CSV table of C-alpha atoms in Angstrom, one decimal:
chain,number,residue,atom,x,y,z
A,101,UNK,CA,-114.5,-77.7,-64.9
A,102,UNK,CA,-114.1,-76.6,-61.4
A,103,UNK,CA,-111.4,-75.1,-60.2
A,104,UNK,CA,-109.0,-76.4,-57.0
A,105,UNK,CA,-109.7,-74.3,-54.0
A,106,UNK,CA,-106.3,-72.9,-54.3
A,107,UNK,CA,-107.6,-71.6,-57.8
A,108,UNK,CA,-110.7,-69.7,-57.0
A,109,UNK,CA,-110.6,-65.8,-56.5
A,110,UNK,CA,-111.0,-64.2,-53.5
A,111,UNK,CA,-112.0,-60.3,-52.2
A,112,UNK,CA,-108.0,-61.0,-50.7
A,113,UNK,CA,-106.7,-61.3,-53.7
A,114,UNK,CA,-108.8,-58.7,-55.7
A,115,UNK,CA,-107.5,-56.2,-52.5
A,116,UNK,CA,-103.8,-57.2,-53.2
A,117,UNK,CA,-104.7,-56.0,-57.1
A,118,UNK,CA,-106.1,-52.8,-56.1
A,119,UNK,CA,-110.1,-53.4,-57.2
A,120,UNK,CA,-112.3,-53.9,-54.6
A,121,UNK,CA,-114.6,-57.1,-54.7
A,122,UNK,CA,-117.5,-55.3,-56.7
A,123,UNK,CA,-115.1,-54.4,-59.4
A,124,UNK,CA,-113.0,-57.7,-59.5
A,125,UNK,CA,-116.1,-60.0,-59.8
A,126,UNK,CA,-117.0,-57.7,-63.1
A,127,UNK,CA,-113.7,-57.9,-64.6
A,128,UNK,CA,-114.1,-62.0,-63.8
A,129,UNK,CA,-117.4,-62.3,-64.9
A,130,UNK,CA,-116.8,-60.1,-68.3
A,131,UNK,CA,-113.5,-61.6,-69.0
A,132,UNK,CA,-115.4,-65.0,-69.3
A,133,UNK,CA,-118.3,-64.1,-71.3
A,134,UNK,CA,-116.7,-62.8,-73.5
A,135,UNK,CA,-113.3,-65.3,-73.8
A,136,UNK,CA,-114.4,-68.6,-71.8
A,137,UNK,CA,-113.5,-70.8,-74.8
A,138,UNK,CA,-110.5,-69.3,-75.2
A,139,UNK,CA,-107.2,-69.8,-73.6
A,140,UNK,CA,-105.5,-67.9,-71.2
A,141,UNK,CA,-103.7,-65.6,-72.9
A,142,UNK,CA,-107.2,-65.0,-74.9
A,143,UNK,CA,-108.7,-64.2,-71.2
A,144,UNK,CA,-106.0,-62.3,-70.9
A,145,UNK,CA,-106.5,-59.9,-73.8
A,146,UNK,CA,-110.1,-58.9,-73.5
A,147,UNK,CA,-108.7,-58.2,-69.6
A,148,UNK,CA,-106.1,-56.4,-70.9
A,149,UNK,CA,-108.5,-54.5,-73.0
A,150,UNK,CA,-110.8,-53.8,-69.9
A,151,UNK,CA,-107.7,-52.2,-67.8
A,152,UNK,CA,-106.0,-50.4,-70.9
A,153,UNK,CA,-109.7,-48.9,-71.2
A,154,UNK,CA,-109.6,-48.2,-67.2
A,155,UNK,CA,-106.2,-46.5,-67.3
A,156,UNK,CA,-106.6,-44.4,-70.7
A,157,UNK,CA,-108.3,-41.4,-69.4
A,158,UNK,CA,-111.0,-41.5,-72.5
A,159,UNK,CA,-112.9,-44.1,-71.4
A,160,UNK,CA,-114.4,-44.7,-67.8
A,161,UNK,CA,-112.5,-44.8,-65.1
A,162,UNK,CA,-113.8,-48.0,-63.0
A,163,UNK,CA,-114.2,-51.2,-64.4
A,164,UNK,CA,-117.6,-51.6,-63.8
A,165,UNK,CA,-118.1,-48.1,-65.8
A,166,UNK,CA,-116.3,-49.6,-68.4
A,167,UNK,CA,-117.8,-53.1,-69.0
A,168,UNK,CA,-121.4,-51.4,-68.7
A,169,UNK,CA,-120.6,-48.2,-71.0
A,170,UNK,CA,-123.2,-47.6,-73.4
A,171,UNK,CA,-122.7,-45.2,-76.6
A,172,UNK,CA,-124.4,-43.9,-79.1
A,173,UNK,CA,-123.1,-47.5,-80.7
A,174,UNK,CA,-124.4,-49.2,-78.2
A,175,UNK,CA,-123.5,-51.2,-75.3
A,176,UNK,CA,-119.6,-51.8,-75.2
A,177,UNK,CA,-119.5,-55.8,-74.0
A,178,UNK,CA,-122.6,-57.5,-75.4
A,179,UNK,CA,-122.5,-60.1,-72.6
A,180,UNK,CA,-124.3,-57.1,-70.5
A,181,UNK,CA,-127.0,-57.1,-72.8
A,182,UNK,CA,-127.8,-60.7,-73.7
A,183,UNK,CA,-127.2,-61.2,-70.1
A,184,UNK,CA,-124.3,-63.9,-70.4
A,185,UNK,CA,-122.3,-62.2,-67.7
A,186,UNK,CA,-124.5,-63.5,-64.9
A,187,UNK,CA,-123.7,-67.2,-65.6
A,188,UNK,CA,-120.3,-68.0,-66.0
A,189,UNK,CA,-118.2,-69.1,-63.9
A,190,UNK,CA,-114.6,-67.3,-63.7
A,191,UNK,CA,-111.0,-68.4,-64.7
A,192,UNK,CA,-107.5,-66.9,-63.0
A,193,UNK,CA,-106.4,-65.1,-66.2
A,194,UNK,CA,-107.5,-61.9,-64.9
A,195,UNK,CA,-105.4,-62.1,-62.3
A,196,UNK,CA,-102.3,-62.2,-64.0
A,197,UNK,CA,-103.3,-58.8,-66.0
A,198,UNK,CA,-103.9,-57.4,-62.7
A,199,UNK,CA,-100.3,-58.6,-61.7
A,200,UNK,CA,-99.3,-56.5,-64.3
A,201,UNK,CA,-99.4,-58.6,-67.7
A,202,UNK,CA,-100.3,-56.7,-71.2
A,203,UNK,CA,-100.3,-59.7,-73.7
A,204,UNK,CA,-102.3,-56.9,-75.7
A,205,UNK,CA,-99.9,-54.3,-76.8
A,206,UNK,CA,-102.2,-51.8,-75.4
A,207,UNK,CA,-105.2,-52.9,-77.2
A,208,UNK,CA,-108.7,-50.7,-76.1
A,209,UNK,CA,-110.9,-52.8,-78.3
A,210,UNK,CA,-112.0,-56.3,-79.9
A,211,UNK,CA,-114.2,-57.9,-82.3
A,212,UNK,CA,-114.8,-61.6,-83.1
A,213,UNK,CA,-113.4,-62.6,-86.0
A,214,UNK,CA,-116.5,-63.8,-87.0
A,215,UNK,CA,-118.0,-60.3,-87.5
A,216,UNK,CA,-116.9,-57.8,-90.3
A,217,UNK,CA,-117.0,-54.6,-89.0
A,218,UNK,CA,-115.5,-51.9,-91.5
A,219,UNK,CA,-115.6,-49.2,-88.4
A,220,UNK,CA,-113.0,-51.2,-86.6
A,221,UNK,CA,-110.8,-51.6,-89.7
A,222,UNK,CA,-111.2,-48.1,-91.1
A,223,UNK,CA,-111.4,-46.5,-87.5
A,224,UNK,CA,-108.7,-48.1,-85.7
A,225,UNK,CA,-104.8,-49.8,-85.9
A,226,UNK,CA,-105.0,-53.8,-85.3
A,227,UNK,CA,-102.5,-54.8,-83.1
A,228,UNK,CA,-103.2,-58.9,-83.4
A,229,UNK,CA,-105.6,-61.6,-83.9
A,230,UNK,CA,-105.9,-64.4,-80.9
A,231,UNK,CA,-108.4,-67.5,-81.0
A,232,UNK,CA,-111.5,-65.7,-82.1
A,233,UNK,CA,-110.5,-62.5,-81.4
A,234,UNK,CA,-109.1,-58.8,-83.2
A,235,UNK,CA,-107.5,-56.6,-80.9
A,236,UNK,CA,-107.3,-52.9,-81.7
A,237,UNK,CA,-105.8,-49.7,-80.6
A,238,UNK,CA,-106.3,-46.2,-81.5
């Protein structure tokens, strides 16, 4: 669906939130790869995620750092691998977490719930579930 021209992002807004254009269109374009079926409030958690992960000191400090971190896991956001991130088109959840909005209790990282992964249960404290998400903190 598209969205009205009221609806659709702009470098003025991204300004107001404090991320220049570069770093907004990541956050858009990540938040939708990984959560465009979901509803807002599951946009708004993996954004969440991105911007606790910006602000915690232990991870990268830019979002572009973030979304593209690779570790000795691997790479942090699939969608940078498989290459999903390039062609989606972008919703206005992310700009209510740059308003300020945590719906994710401080979450720093997700899974689908479609994938066991005993790391993240062993490793980490689950804050919720949402859609086809698991939310994590440390």
């Amino acid at each position: 669906p598209e969205m009205a021209p009221e609806e659709i992002p702009t470098e003025a807004a991204a300004a107001n939130l404090n991320l220049d254009e570069q770093e907004y269109q990541v956050l858009l374009r990540i938040v939708e790869a990984e959560a465009g079926g979901e509803d807002t409030i599951g946009k708004m958690l993996v954004a969440n995620v991105v911007m606790n992960r910006v602000r915690s000191g232990i991870f990268p400090a830019t979002v572009t750092g973030v979304v593209y971190q690779n570790t000795e896991c691997g790479a942090q956001f699939a969608p940078t691998v498989d290459g999903r991130i390039d062609r989606v088109n972008v919703s206005q959840a992310v700009n209510r977490v740059l308003g300020g909005e945590d719906v994710s209790q401080g979450a720093l990282f997700f899974r689908s719930v479609r994938r066991t992964s005993s790391w993240f249960d062993q490793s980490l404290n689950r804050v919720l579930e949402h859609g086809n998400h698991i939310f994590y903190t440390l």
